[in-house]
Tab-separated table of C-alpha atoms in Angstrom:
chain	number	residue	atom	x	y	z
A	1	UNK	CA	-33.116	-52.719	-32.488
A	2	UNK	CA	-36.317	-51.559	-30.821
A	3	UNK	CA	-37.075	-51.908	-27.120
A	4	UNK	CA	-40.584	-51.106	-25.895
A	5	UNK	CA	-41.315	-50.246	-22.268
A	6	UNK	CA	-44.946	-49.721	-21.225
A	7	UNK	CA	-45.512	-46.587	-19.158
A	8	UNK	CA	-48.423	-45.454	-17.002
A	9	UNK	CA	-51.539	-44.950	-19.021
A	10	UNK	CA	-51.397	-46.009	-22.632
A	11	UNK	CA	-48.022	-44.576	-23.648
A	12	UNK	CA	-44.881	-46.565	-24.460
A	13	UNK	CA	-41.195	-45.621	-24.249
A	14	UNK	CA	-39.527	-46.848	-27.426
A	15	UNK	CA	-35.736	-47.058	-27.354
A	16	UNK	CA	-34.041	-47.103	-30.749
A	17	UNK	CA	-30.594	-48.747	-30.610
A	18	UNK	CA	-27.809	-49.290	-33.146
A	19	UNK	CA	-24.173	-50.382	-32.919
A	20	UNK	CA	-21.951	-47.443	-31.932
A	21	UNK	CA	-19.803	-47.674	-35.073
A	22	UNK	CA	-22.152	-48.764	-37.890
A	23	UNK	CA	-22.957	-46.752	-39.818
A	24	UNK	CA	-20.330	-44.138	-39.103
A	25	UNK	CA	-21.153	-40.546	-38.295
A	26	UNK	CA	-24.270	-39.065	-36.746
A	27	UNK	CA	-27.559	-41.005	-36.882
A	28	UNK	CA	-31.041	-39.666	-36.142
A	29	UNK	CA	-34.343	-41.495	-35.957
A	30	UNK	CA	-36.947	-39.616	-37.946
A	31	UNK	CA	-40.593	-40.440	-38.261
A	32	UNK	CA	-44.194	-39.368	-38.099
A	33	UNK	CA	-43.739	-38.684	-34.358
A	34	UNK	CA	-41.229	-35.869	-34.985
A	35	UNK	CA	-42.399	-34.496	-38.318
A	36	UNK	CA	-39.617	-36.386	-40.147
A	37	UNK	CA	-37.120	-33.772	-38.958
A	38	UNK	CA	-33.497	-34.977	-38.744
A	39	UNK	CA	-31.577	-34.076	-35.600
A	40	UNK	CA	-34.530	-33.973	-33.207
A	41	UNK	CA	-33.856	-37.521	-31.969
A	42	UNK	CA	-30.142	-38.135	-32.470
A	43	UNK	CA	-28.775	-41.440	-31.192
A	44	UNK	CA	-26.091	-40.992	-28.506
A	45	UNK	CA	-23.155	-43.301	-27.827
A	46	UNK	CA	-23.406	-45.399	-24.654
A	47	UNK	CA	-20.782	-47.319	-22.681
A	48	UNK	CA	-22.333	-50.658	-23.652
A	49	UNK	CA	-21.243	-50.354	-27.298
A	50	UNK	CA	-24.563	-49.071	-28.581
A	51	UNK	CA	-25.983	-45.693	-29.418
A	52	UNK	CA	-29.564	-45.063	-28.421
A	53	UNK	CA	-32.381	-42.570	-28.126
A	54	UNK	CA	-35.752	-43.014	-26.405
A	55	UNK	CA	-39.068	-41.506	-27.447
A	56	UNK	CA	-42.406	-41.689	-25.614
A	57	UNK	CA	-45.201	-42.534	-28.036
A	58	UNK	CA	-48.976	-42.958	-27.864
A	59	UNK	CA	-50.717	-46.137	-29.032
A	60	UNK	CA	-51.098	-46.602	-32.764
A	61	UNK	CA	-49.082	-47.209	-35.885
A	62	UNK	CA	-45.841	-45.250	-36.203
A	63	UNK	CA	-43.565	-44.958	-39.235
A	64	UNK	CA	-39.868	-44.167	-38.980
A	65	UNK	CA	-36.434	-44.513	-40.586
A	66	UNK	CA	-32.860	-43.766	-39.609
A	67	UNK	CA	-30.847	-41.023	-41.301
A	68	UNK	CA	-27.053	-41.152	-41.096
A	69	UNK	CA	-24.342	-38.678	-42.076
A	70	UNK	CA	-24.106	-38.310	-45.834
A	71	UNK	CA	-27.829	-38.745	-46.437
A	72	UNK	CA	-27.879	-42.520	-45.818
A	73	UNK	CA	-31.483	-43.569	-45.075
A	74	UNK	CA	-32.113	-47.066	-43.709
A	75	UNK	CA	-34.773	-49.131	-41.968
A	76	UNK	CA	-34.802	-51.048	-38.678
A	77	UNK	CA	-34.791	-54.813	-39.291
A	78	UNK	CA	-36.494	-55.366	-35.908
A	79	UNK	CA	-39.536	-53.244	-36.820
A	80	UNK	CA	-42.932	-54.937	-36.947
A	81	UNK	CA	-43.074	-54.317	-40.674
A	82	UNK	CA	-41.048	-52.640	-43.426
A	83	UNK	CA	-42.585	-51.375	-46.644
A	84	UNK	CA	-41.171	-49.349	-49.545
A	85	UNK	CA	-41.615	-46.112	-47.511
A	86	UNK	CA	-40.404	-46.850	-43.981
A	87	UNK	CA	-40.150	-49.100	-40.948
A	88	UNK	CA	-43.449	-49.561	-39.126
A	89	UNK	CA	-44.176	-50.310	-35.461
A	90	UNK	CA	-47.527	-51.047	-33.857
A	91	UNK	CA	-47.998	-49.876	-30.271
């Protein structure tokens, strides 16, 4: 799930959220905003039953995917668009 919060200026805080237990193990969001490097934006477990991470992004089109333990890549069903490469959001 994606939550977008407008900030001062033209930037947006995007919060990436997944259930705390699915998929199991560690999950990172990787995308064009972090050089597709796993581990830079790892989702953390929260008391509300979710795990989340927030990233501040400039306007534009951003591509991303999730990477879970064991090399499991998956897309975000709440993204603006999904193609054969990644999830896509328009800010």
